Coordinates of C-alpha atoms and ligand atoms in Angstrom, one line a residue:
X1 CA 52.1 75.1 75.4
X2 CA 52.6 78.8 76.6
X3 CA 54.8 80.7 74.4
X4 CA 57.2 80.0 71.6
X5 CA 58.8 76.9 70.9
X6 CA 62.5 76.9 72.2
X7 CA 64.7 77.6 69.4
X8 CA 68.7 77.4 69.3
X9 CA 71.8 77.5 67.3
X10 CA 75.1 76.1 67.5
X11 CA 76.8 78.8 64.5
X12 CA 80.6 77.6 64.2
X13 CA 82.6 79.5 61.5
X14 CA 84.6 76.4 59.7
X15 CA 87.9 77.5 60.0
X16 CA 89.6 74.5 61.1
X17 CA 88.7 71.7 63.9
X18 CA 86.1 72.1 66.6
X19 CA 87.5 73.6 69.5
X20 CA 86.9 72.4 72.7
X21 CA 84.7 75.4 73.8
X22 CA 83.2 75.4 70.7
X23 CA 81.9 71.7 71.5
X24 CA 80.6 73.1 75.1
X25 CA 78.8 75.8 73.1
X26 CA 77.2 73.2 70.9
X27 CA 76.2 71.0 73.8
X28 CA 74.8 73.6 75.9
X29 CA 72.5 74.7 73.0
X30 CA 71.7 71.1 72.1
X31 CA 71.0 70.2 75.9
X32 CA 68.7 73.2 76.5
X33 CA 66.9 72.9 73.2
X34 CA 66.3 68.9 74.3
X35 CA 65.6 69.9 77.8
X36 CA 62.7 72.2 76.3
X37 CA 61.4 69.9 74.1
X38 CA 63.0 72.9 71.4
X39 CA 64.6 72.9 68.1
X40 CA 68.6 72.6 67.6
X41 CA 70.0 73.8 64.5
X42 CA 73.5 74.3 62.9
X43 CA 74.6 77.3 61.1
X44 CA 77.8 77.2 59.1
X45 CA 79.0 80.7 59.4
X46 CA 81.6 81.3 56.6
X47 CA 81.2 84.7 55.7
X48 CA 84.9 85.4 56.4
X49 CA 86.0 83.8 53.1
X50 CA 89.8 84.6 54.1
X51 CA 89.7 82.3 57.3
X52 CA 87.5 79.4 55.6
X53 CA 89.5 75.8 55.5
X54 CA 88.6 73.5 52.8
X55 CA 86.7 70.4 54.7
X56 CA 86.4 72.3 57.8
X57 CA 82.5 72.3 57.8
X58 CA 82.1 68.6 56.9
X59 CA 85.0 67.8 59.9
X60 CA 82.7 69.9 62.2
X61 CA 79.6 68.6 61.2
X62 CA 81.4 64.8 61.8
X63 CA 82.9 65.6 65.2
X64 CA 79.8 66.8 66.4
X65 CA 77.6 63.4 65.3
X66 CA 80.5 61.6 67.0
X67 CA 79.7 63.6 70.3
X68 CA 75.7 62.8 69.6
X69 CA 75.0 66.2 68.7
X70 CA 73.1 66.4 66.1
X71 CA 70.4 69.3 64.0
X72 CA 67.0 69.0 64.5
X73 CA 66.2 71.0 61.4
X74 CA 68.4 71.0 57.8
X75 CA 67.6 72.9 55.0
X76 CA 67.4 71.1 51.7
X77 CA 70.0 71.4 49.4
X78 CA 69.3 69.8 45.5
X79 CA 67.9 66.6 47.3
X80 CA 70.2 66.8 50.0
X81 CA 70.7 67.8 53.6
X82 CA 72.6 69.9 55.8
X83 CA 73.3 72.7 57.8
X84 CA 72.3 76.3 57.0
X85 CA 75.3 77.9 55.4
X86 CA 75.4 82.1 55.2
X87 CA 77.2 82.0 52.0
X88 CA 74.4 80.6 50.6
X89 CA 72.0 83.6 51.7
X90 CA 74.1 86.3 50.4
X91 CA 71.1 88.1 49.2
X92 CA 69.1 88.3 52.0
X93 CA 71.8 90.0 53.6
X94 CA 71.8 92.6 50.7
X95 CA 68.2 93.0 50.7
X96 CA 68.1 93.7 54.6
X97 CA 71.2 96.3 54.4
X98 CA 69.5 97.9 51.6
X99 CA 66.8 98.6 54.3
X100 CA 69.1 100.0 56.5
X101 CA 70.7 102.2 53.6
X102 CA 67.4 103.3 53.0
X103 CA 66.4 104.1 56.7
X104 CA 69.5 106.0 57.2
X105 CA 70.8 103.7 59.6
X106 CA 73.7 102.9 57.8
X107 CA 76.0 104.6 54.8
X108 CA 78.8 103.9 52.5
X109 CA 82.2 104.1 53.6
X110 CA 85.2 104.5 50.8
X111 CA 87.9 104.9 53.2
X112 CA 90.9 103.3 52.1
X113 CA 93.5 101.0 54.5
X114 CA 95.9 102.9 54.7
X115 CA 93.2 105.9 55.8
X116 CA 91.9 103.7 58.4
X117 CA 95.3 102.8 59.5
X118 CA 96.7 106.4 59.8
X119 CA 93.2 107.5 61.5
X120 CA 93.7 104.8 64.1
X121 CA 97.3 105.6 65.1
X122 CA 96.4 109.6 65.4
X123 CA 93.8 108.4 68.1
X124 CA 96.2 106.2 69.8
X125 CA 98.3 108.8 70.4
X126 CA 95.4 110.6 71.4
X127 CA 94.8 108.4 73.9
X128 CA 91.6 107.7 72.5
X129 CA 90.1 104.3 72.2
X130 CA 90.6 103.9 68.2
X131 CA 86.7 104.0 66.5
X132 CA 86.0 105.2 62.7
X133 CA 85.8 108.9 62.5
X134 CA 82.8 109.2 60.5
X135 CA 84.6 110.5 57.5
X136 CA 82.2 109.1 54.7
X137 CA 79.0 109.8 56.8
X138 CA 76.7 111.7 54.5
X139 CA 75.1 114.8 55.2
X140 CA 71.5 113.6 55.5
X141 CA 73.0 111.5 58.5
X142 CA 74.7 114.5 60.1
X143 CA 78.1 114.0 58.0
X144 CA 79.5 116.0 55.6
X145 CA 79.5 114.1 52.4
X146 CA 76.6 115.0 50.0
X147 CA 74.5 112.8 48.1
X148 CA 76.4 113.6 44.5
X149 CA 79.7 112.6 46.0
X150 CA 78.4 109.1 47.1
X151 CA 76.9 108.5 43.7
X152 CA 79.7 109.1 42.0
X153 CA 82.0 106.5 43.8
X154 CA 79.7 104.4 43.5
X155 CA 79.1 104.5 39.7
X156 CA 83.3 105.1 39.5
X157 CA 83.2 101.5 41.2
X158 CA 85.3 102.7 43.7
X159 CA 85.4 99.9 46.4
X160 CA 83.6 100.3 49.8
X161 CA 82.2 98.8 52.6
X162 CA 78.8 99.5 54.6
X163 CA 78.8 100.7 58.1
X164 CA 76.1 100.9 60.6
X165 CA 75.7 104.4 62.0
X166 CA 75.7 104.2 66.0
X167 CA 73.1 106.5 67.9
X168 CA 75.1 109.0 69.7
X169 CA 74.2 109.5 73.4
X170 CA 72.3 106.4 73.8
X171 CA 72.8 103.5 76.5
X172 CA 72.4 99.9 75.6
X173 CA 70.8 97.5 78.2
X174 CA 70.3 93.9 78.1
X175 CA 69.6 91.2 80.4
X176 CA 72.3 88.1 80.0
X177 CA 70.7 84.5 81.5
X178 CA 73.8 83.7 83.1
X179 CA 75.3 87.6 84.3
X180 CA 72.2 89.7 84.6
X181 CA 71.5 93.4 83.3
X182 CA 74.6 94.9 81.4
X183 CA 74.8 98.4 80.3
X184 CA 76.9 99.9 77.4
X185 CA 77.4 103.4 76.5
X186 CA 77.0 104.3 72.7
X187 CA 80.0 106.3 73.0
X188 CA 82.1 103.1 73.0
X189 CA 80.4 101.6 70.2
X190 CA 81.9 101.7 66.8
X191 CA 80.4 101.9 63.4
X192 CA 80.8 98.5 62.9
X193 CA 81.2 97.3 58.8
X194 CA 78.0 95.2 57.9
X195 CA 78.9 94.9 54.5
X196 CA 82.4 94.2 53.7
X197 CA 84.1 95.3 49.9
X198 CA 83.9 91.6 48.8
X199 CA 79.9 91.7 49.5
X200 CA 80.1 89.4 52.1
X201 CA 78.4 90.7 55.2
X202 CA 80.3 90.8 58.5
X203 CA 79.6 88.3 61.2
X204 CA 77.8 90.7 63.0
X205 CA 75.1 91.6 60.6
X206 CA 74.9 88.2 59.2
X207 CA 74.0 86.7 62.8
X208 CA 71.6 89.1 63.9
X209 CA 69.6 89.0 60.4
X210 CA 69.6 85.1 60.6
X211 CA 69.0 84.7 64.4
X212 CA 65.8 86.8 63.6
X213 CA 64.6 84.5 60.0
X214 CA 65.1 81.7 61.7
X215 CA 63.8 82.8 64.8
X216 CA 65.7 81.4 67.7
X217 CA 64.4 82.3 71.2
X218 CA 67.9 81.5 73.0
X219 CA 71.6 82.8 71.9
X220 CA 73.7 80.9 74.2
X221 CA 77.3 81.7 73.1
X222 CA 80.8 81.8 74.5
X223 CA 81.9 85.3 76.8
X224 CA 84.2 86.6 73.8
X225 CA 81.0 87.4 71.8
X226 CA 79.8 89.5 75.0
X227 CA 81.4 92.7 73.8
X228 CA 79.5 92.3 70.2
X229 CA 76.1 92.5 72.1
X230 CA 75.4 96.5 71.8
X231 CA 75.8 96.0 68.0
X232 CA 73.7 93.4 67.6
X233 CA 70.9 95.2 69.9
X234 CA 71.1 98.2 67.8
X235 CA 70.4 95.8 64.5
X236 CA 67.2 94.7 66.1
X237 CA 66.1 98.2 67.3
X238 CA 66.9 99.4 63.5
X239 CA 64.5 96.5 62.4
X240 CA 62.1 96.8 65.1
X241 CA 62.7 93.5 65.6
X242 CA 62.6 91.7 69.4
X243 CA 65.9 90.4 70.2
X244 CA 66.4 86.5 71.6
X245 CA 66.9 86.1 75.1
X246 CA 70.9 85.8 75.4
X247 CA 73.5 83.9 77.7
X248 CA 77.2 84.3 77.2
X249 CA 78.9 81.1 78.9
X250 CA 82.2 81.1 80.9
X251 CA 85.4 81.3 79.7
X252 CA 87.6 78.3 79.9
X253 CA 90.6 78.6 81.8
X254 CA 94.0 76.3 81.7
X255 CA 94.9 74.9 85.6
X256 CA 97.0 78.2 85.8
X257 CA 93.5 79.8 85.3
X258 CA 95.0 82.0 82.1
X259 CA 92.7 81.8 79.3
X260 CA 92.6 78.0 78.0
X261 CA 95.8 77.8 75.1
X262 CA 97.3 75.5 72.9
X263 CA 100.6 75.8 74.6
X264 CA 99.1 73.9 77.7
X265 CA 97.4 71.1 75.9
X266 CA 95.0 70.2 73.2
X267 CA 92.4 72.6 72.2
X268 CA 91.0 70.4 69.4
X269 CA 87.9 67.8 69.8
X270 CA 89.6 66.4 67.2
X271 CA 93.1 65.4 69.0
X272 CA 91.1 63.8 72.1
X273 CA 89.2 61.6 69.7
X274 CA 92.0 60.7 68.0
X275 CA 94.0 60.1 71.3
X276 CA 91.1 57.4 72.1
X277 CA 88.8 59.6 74.4
X278 CA 85.0 58.2 74.0
X279 CA 82.2 60.7 73.1
X280 CA 80.9 59.7 76.6
X281 CA 83.8 60.8 78.7
X282 CA 84.3 64.0 76.3
X283 CA 80.5 65.2 76.5
X284 CA 80.1 64.7 80.2
X285 CA 83.6 66.3 81.1
X286 CA 82.5 69.1 78.5
X287 CA 79.0 69.8 80.1
X288 CA 80.8 70.1 83.5
X289 CA 82.8 73.5 82.4
X290 CA 80.7 75.8 83.8
X291 CA 77.5 73.7 84.5
X292 CA 76.6 71.8 87.6
X293 CA 73.4 69.9 89.0
X294 CA 73.7 72.1 92.7
X295 CA 71.6 70.9 95.5
X296 CA 73.9 68.7 96.7
X297 CA 74.5 66.8 94.2
X298 CA 77.5 64.6 94.1
X299 CA 76.8 63.1 90.8
X300 CA 79.9 63.4 88.4
X301 CA 78.7 60.8 85.9
X302 CA 75.9 61.7 83.6
X303 CA 74.8 60.0 80.3
X304 CA 73.7 62.4 77.3
X305 CA 69.9 61.7 78.5
X306 CA 70.4 62.7 82.0
X307 CA 72.5 65.7 80.8
X308 CA 69.4 66.4 78.6
X309 CA 67.1 65.9 81.8
X310 CA 69.0 67.8 84.4
X311 CA 70.4 71.2 82.0
X312 CA 69.6 74.3 83.3
X313 CA 71.1 78.0 81.8
X314 CA 70.1 79.3 85.6
X315 CA 72.9 76.9 87.2
X316 CA 75.8 78.0 84.7
X317 CA 78.0 79.8 86.4
X318 CA 79.6 83.2 85.3
X319 CA 83.3 82.2 87.1
X320 CA 85.6 80.4 84.4
X321 CA 85.9 77.1 84.2
X322 CA 89.0 75.0 84.5
X323 CA 89.8 72.6 82.2
X324 CA 91.2 70.2 83.9
X325 CA 92.6 67.0 81.8
X326 CA 92.5 64.6 84.9
X327 CA 89.3 64.7 85.7
X328 CA 88.4 63.7 81.8
X329 CA 90.9 61.0 82.2
X330 CA 88.8 60.0 85.6
X331 CA 85.6 60.1 83.8
X332 CA 87.3 58.2 81.0
X333 CA 87.9 55.3 83.4
X334 CA 84.6 55.4 84.8
X335 CA 83.0 54.9 81.8
X336 CA 85.1 52.3 80.7
X337 CA 84.6 50.6 84.0
X338 CA 81.1 50.5 83.5
X339 CA 80.6 49.6 79.5
X340 CA 78.8 46.6 78.8
X341 CA 81.5 44.0 77.5
X342 CA 80.1 43.5 74.4
X343 CA 80.2 46.9 73.1
X344 CA 84.0 47.0 74.4
X345 CA 84.3 44.1 72.1
X346 CA 82.7 45.6 69.3
X347 CA 85.3 48.6 69.5
X348 CA 88.5 47.0 70.0
X349 CA 87.8 43.9 67.4
X350 CA 88.9 46.6 64.6
X351 CA 91.9 47.3 66.5
X352 CA 93.0 43.9 66.9
X353 CA 92.1 43.2 63.9
X354 CA 93.9 45.6 61.7
X355 CA 97.2 44.9 64.4
X356 CA 96.7 41.2 63.2
X357 CA 97.4 42.7 59.7
X358 CA 100.5 44.1 60.4
X359 CA 102.1 41.7 62.8
X360 CA 102.1 38.1 63.0
X361 CA 101.0 35.9 66.4
X362 CA 101.8 32.2 67.5
X363 CA 98.5 32.1 68.8
X364 CA 95.4 31.2 67.4
X365 CA 93.9 33.7 65.5
X366 CA 90.4 32.4 66.2
X367 CA 90.6 32.2 69.6
X368 CA 91.9 35.4 70.3
X369 CA 89.6 37.3 68.2
X370 CA 86.4 35.7 69.5
X371 CA 84.1 36.9 71.7
X372 CA 84.8 35.0 74.5
X373 CA 88.3 35.3 74.8
X374 CA 88.0 39.1 74.6
X375 CA 85.7 39.1 77.1
X376 CA 87.7 37.4 79.4
X377 CA 90.5 40.0 78.5
X378 CA 88.3 42.7 79.3
X379 CA 87.3 41.6 82.7
X380 CA 90.8 41.5 83.5
X381 CA 92.1 44.6 82.2
X382 CA 88.9 46.6 82.6
X383 CA 90.1 48.7 85.8
X384 CA 93.5 48.8 84.4
X385 CA 93.3 50.5 80.8
X386 CA 92.9 54.2 80.7
X387 CA 91.8 54.2 77.1
X388 CA 89.6 51.5 75.1
X389 CA 92.2 51.0 72.6
X390 CA 94.5 49.9 75.5
X391 CA 92.7 46.6 75.9
X392 CA 94.7 46.0 72.5
X393 CA 97.8 48.0 72.5
X394 CA 98.8 48.6 76.5
X395 CA 98.1 44.5 76.9
X396 CA 99.5 43.2 73.8
X397 CA 100.6 40.4 75.4
X398 CA 97.3 38.8 75.4
X399 CA 97.4 38.8 71.4
X400 CA 100.9 38.8 70.6
X401 CA 104.2 37.0 71.9
X402 CA 106.6 39.3 74.1
X403 CA 109.4 40.7 72.3
X404 CA 111.1 41.8 75.1
X405 CA 111.4 41.5 78.9
X406 CA 111.9 44.3 81.1
X407 CA 115.7 44.3 81.7
X408 CA 115.5 46.1 85.2
X409 CA 112.6 43.5 86.3
X410 CA 114.6 40.2 85.0
X411 CA 117.8 41.9 86.7
X412 CA 115.8 41.6 89.8
X413 CA 114.0 38.6 89.8
X414 CA 116.3 36.1 88.5
X415 CA 118.3 33.9 90.6
X416 CA 120.9 31.0 90.0
X417 CA 118.4 28.4 90.0
X418 CA 115.0 30.2 88.7
X419 CA 115.4 28.8 85.1
X420 CA 115.8 25.1 86.4
X421 CA 112.9 25.8 89.1
X422 CA 110.7 27.1 85.8
X423 CA 111.9 24.1 83.8
X424 CA 110.9 21.9 86.3
X425 CA 107.4 23.7 86.8
X426 CA 106.6 23.9 83.4
X427 CA 106.6 19.9 83.4
X428 CA 103.7 20.3 86.1
X429 CA 101.8 23.1 84.4
X430 CA 101.6 20.6 81.2
X431 CA 100.5 17.8 83.2
X432 CA 97.7 20.3 84.4
X433 CA 94.5 19.0 82.9
X434 CA 92.1 21.8 84.1
X435 CA 94.4 24.5 83.3
X436 CA 92.6 27.3 85.6
X437 CA 93.4 30.0 88.2
X438 CA 92.8 28.1 90.8
X439 CA 94.6 25.3 90.0
X440 CA 97.9 27.1 88.8
X441 CA 98.0 28.3 92.3
X442 CA 97.6 25.7 94.0
X443 CA 100.4 23.5 91.5
X444 CA 103.0 26.7 92.1
X445 CA 102.5 27.0 96.0
X446 CA 102.9 23.2 96.4
X447 CA 106.0 23.5 94.3
X448 CA 107.6 26.1 95.9
X449 CA 106.7 25.5 99.5
X450 CA 109.0 22.0 100.2
X451 CA 111.7 24.2 98.9
X452 CA 111.4 26.7 101.5
X453 CA 110.3 29.5 98.9
X454 CA 107.6 31.9 98.5
X455 CA 105.4 31.8 95.7
X456 CA 106.9 35.3 94.5
X457 CA 110.2 33.6 93.8
X458 CA 108.4 32.2 90.6
X459 CA 105.3 34.7 90.1
X460 CA 107.3 37.5 89.3
X461 CA 109.6 35.4 86.7
X462 CA 106.1 33.6 85.1
X463 CA 104.6 37.0 84.6
X464 CA 107.7 38.6 82.7
X465 CA 108.4 35.3 80.5
X466 CA 104.6 35.5 79.4
X467 CA 103.7 38.8 79.4
X468 CA 107.4 40.8 78.9
X469 CA 106.5 43.3 81.6
X470 CA 106.4 43.1 85.4
X471 CA 102.9 44.5 86.0
X472 CA 99.0 43.4 85.0
X473 CA 96.5 41.7 86.4
X474 CA 96.8 38.8 88.4
X475 CA 99.0 36.2 87.4
X476 CA 97.0 33.3 88.3
X477 CA 94.1 34.4 86.2
X478 CA 96.3 36.0 82.7
X479 CA 98.0 32.8 82.4
X480 CA 94.2 30.8 82.6
X481 CA 93.2 33.4 79.9
X482 CA 96.4 33.1 77.7
X483 CA 96.0 29.1 78.4
X484 CA 98.6 26.1 78.5
X485 CA 99.7 26.2 75.3
X486 CA 101.0 29.6 75.1
X487 CA 102.2 29.7 78.4
X488 CA 104.3 26.8 78.2
X489 CA 105.7 27.9 74.8
X490 CA 105.9 31.6 76.0
X491 CA 108.0 30.2 79.1
X492 CA 110.2 27.7 77.2
X493 CA 110.9 30.1 74.7
X494 CA 112.0 32.6 77.4
X495 CA 114.5 30.5 79.5
X496 CA 116.5 30.1 76.3
X497 CA 116.8 34.2 76.0
X498 CA 117.2 35.2 79.8
X499 CA 120.2 34.0 81.8
X500 CA 120.9 34.8 85.2
X501 CA 123.5 37.4 85.9
X502 CA 125.4 37.7 88.9
Ligands
LIG1 N1 80.6 82.3 64.2 C1 80.9 82.6 65.6 C2 81.5 81.8 66.1 O1 82.6 81.1 65.3 C3 79.4 82.6 66.2 C4 79.4 83.4 67.4 C5 77.6 83.3 68.0 O2 77.4 82.6 68.3 O3 76.9 84.3 67.6 O4 82.0 81.4 67.0

C-alpha cells in the first residue's frame, strides 16, 4: 500500500442525545474508513465538565451500534474496552501545553470574568469584533507583564487559563476536501483558551493533540467547525506537525431552508428509533443528506455495504442538505416492502407477545403467535404499514377482537336488511369446508346476485364487523387469514351491537 492507512474518527461530546447531524458525521467517517480499508475510531470529547450528561456516552455508543457503526479500535481500560475518552488523557494535554508555554506560543491569563466581559462590551461599543485584549501577555512575548508578576500570581494560587498566542499578520490557509481552498486572516483569530481554570483542555486544544497523536489522516465534521480551523492549523504549526486532510460537511436544513431545528421536527436519532424507524432506513436517509452517487444514478435505496462501496468524499456537496421526513418515510416503506418475512416475524413477535400480556384475545394464542400465521399477516399488510410495529398495532384485528366499530362507516354501510342478510350469510360461511379467499368470494357473489345486490352491499359490513375499521387489505384474504371461527364469532357478536338507524 502506498501512503498511510486511512484513519478517521467520530468525536462526539457526551451532552445528551445523538443528533441526526452527528449520526451523519459518524456515518461519513465510518463509510470513508471502510471504503479505504482504513480504521474508524470513536473519541468521547468530555472536556467540558459543565455540559457533561450522565449516561450520554453509553447512549451515544448504543445508538451508533444500532445504526451499525462500530469502532475498529478501542483502548483497553481495566480489562474492558471502550472509546477513547479525553478526560482520561489530561496528563497528555498538560504535557503539550507546557511545551507551548516553554516555546512562547502560549501564556497564562489571570483575567477575571468581569474584566473579560467589560472588555467585550467596550469593543462592541467601539464597533470592533470582540477579542481578548492581551492584557496578560508577558513581556518576553511582546506584552507588558514581567515574569515576576506571573510567578507571584501562580504562587498565590490565583485562578488562570492558558491562551495560545496567535501570531500577528499571518494568513492561515488550508484546502478543504469539499470546499476547496480557504484562507483566514490572523487578525480575526482570538487568542484561544487552551487550558481552562479547572485544568481541563478546551475542545480546540484536546482535539488537535488527539487528532495528531491518534494519527488521523482525515477529519470529517460538520460545517459549524470550519471557523475553528485557523486556530487548529496554528497549533499544528506550533508543534511542527503536519495537519490531517479536512472535510467540512454541509449544514442540515429544515424544509424551509432554515438551519435544522428541534422546533420543526425531531433532531435526536433516539426519537426516530422510538417511533419505530429501522436502522436501514435511517442510515440510508442520513447518507443521502449531502452525498449522492451522481453520474446519472437513480438509485435511492442503499444498504450499508453498498454505501461503503459507493461512498466518496468528492461527491459530498457544499450546499445545505434539506432534512425531508417524507423521504425518510418513503425509504422506511421501501425497506418493509423488501425485508425477508422471517426477519419481520422476528422483529414483531416480541411486540405481539408484550401486547398479549396486556390484553386478552379470543383467538388461539398458539396460532396467532405462530410463524405461519404471522407470515400471512405480513404478506397482506406489507404494502400498507409505515413501520414494522404497525404489523401489530395498525392491524391489531389480526390478533384481538375489535373493540369499537367505525361509526361513520356503520352509518354509511348499514341498511335495514343488512343484519338479516349477514345472519343468513354466516350460515353459508359456516358450511364452507375450505375457508379460503376464493371460496368466500364465490359464495358471497352467489348469495347476493339473486337478490339483485352488489357484493359491496355486504363486503363493507363484513369488513367493519371483523376488523372494526373501514379500510384494510383484500377482504376475502383477510377473512381467510382470520379463519372461520374468528370470522363467524366476530360477525355474530357484532351484529348484536350494531343496529340499523334510518
Ligand atoms: N466534540 C466536537 C463535537 O461535538 C467534535 C468536533 C470535531 O469533529 O472536531 O462535534
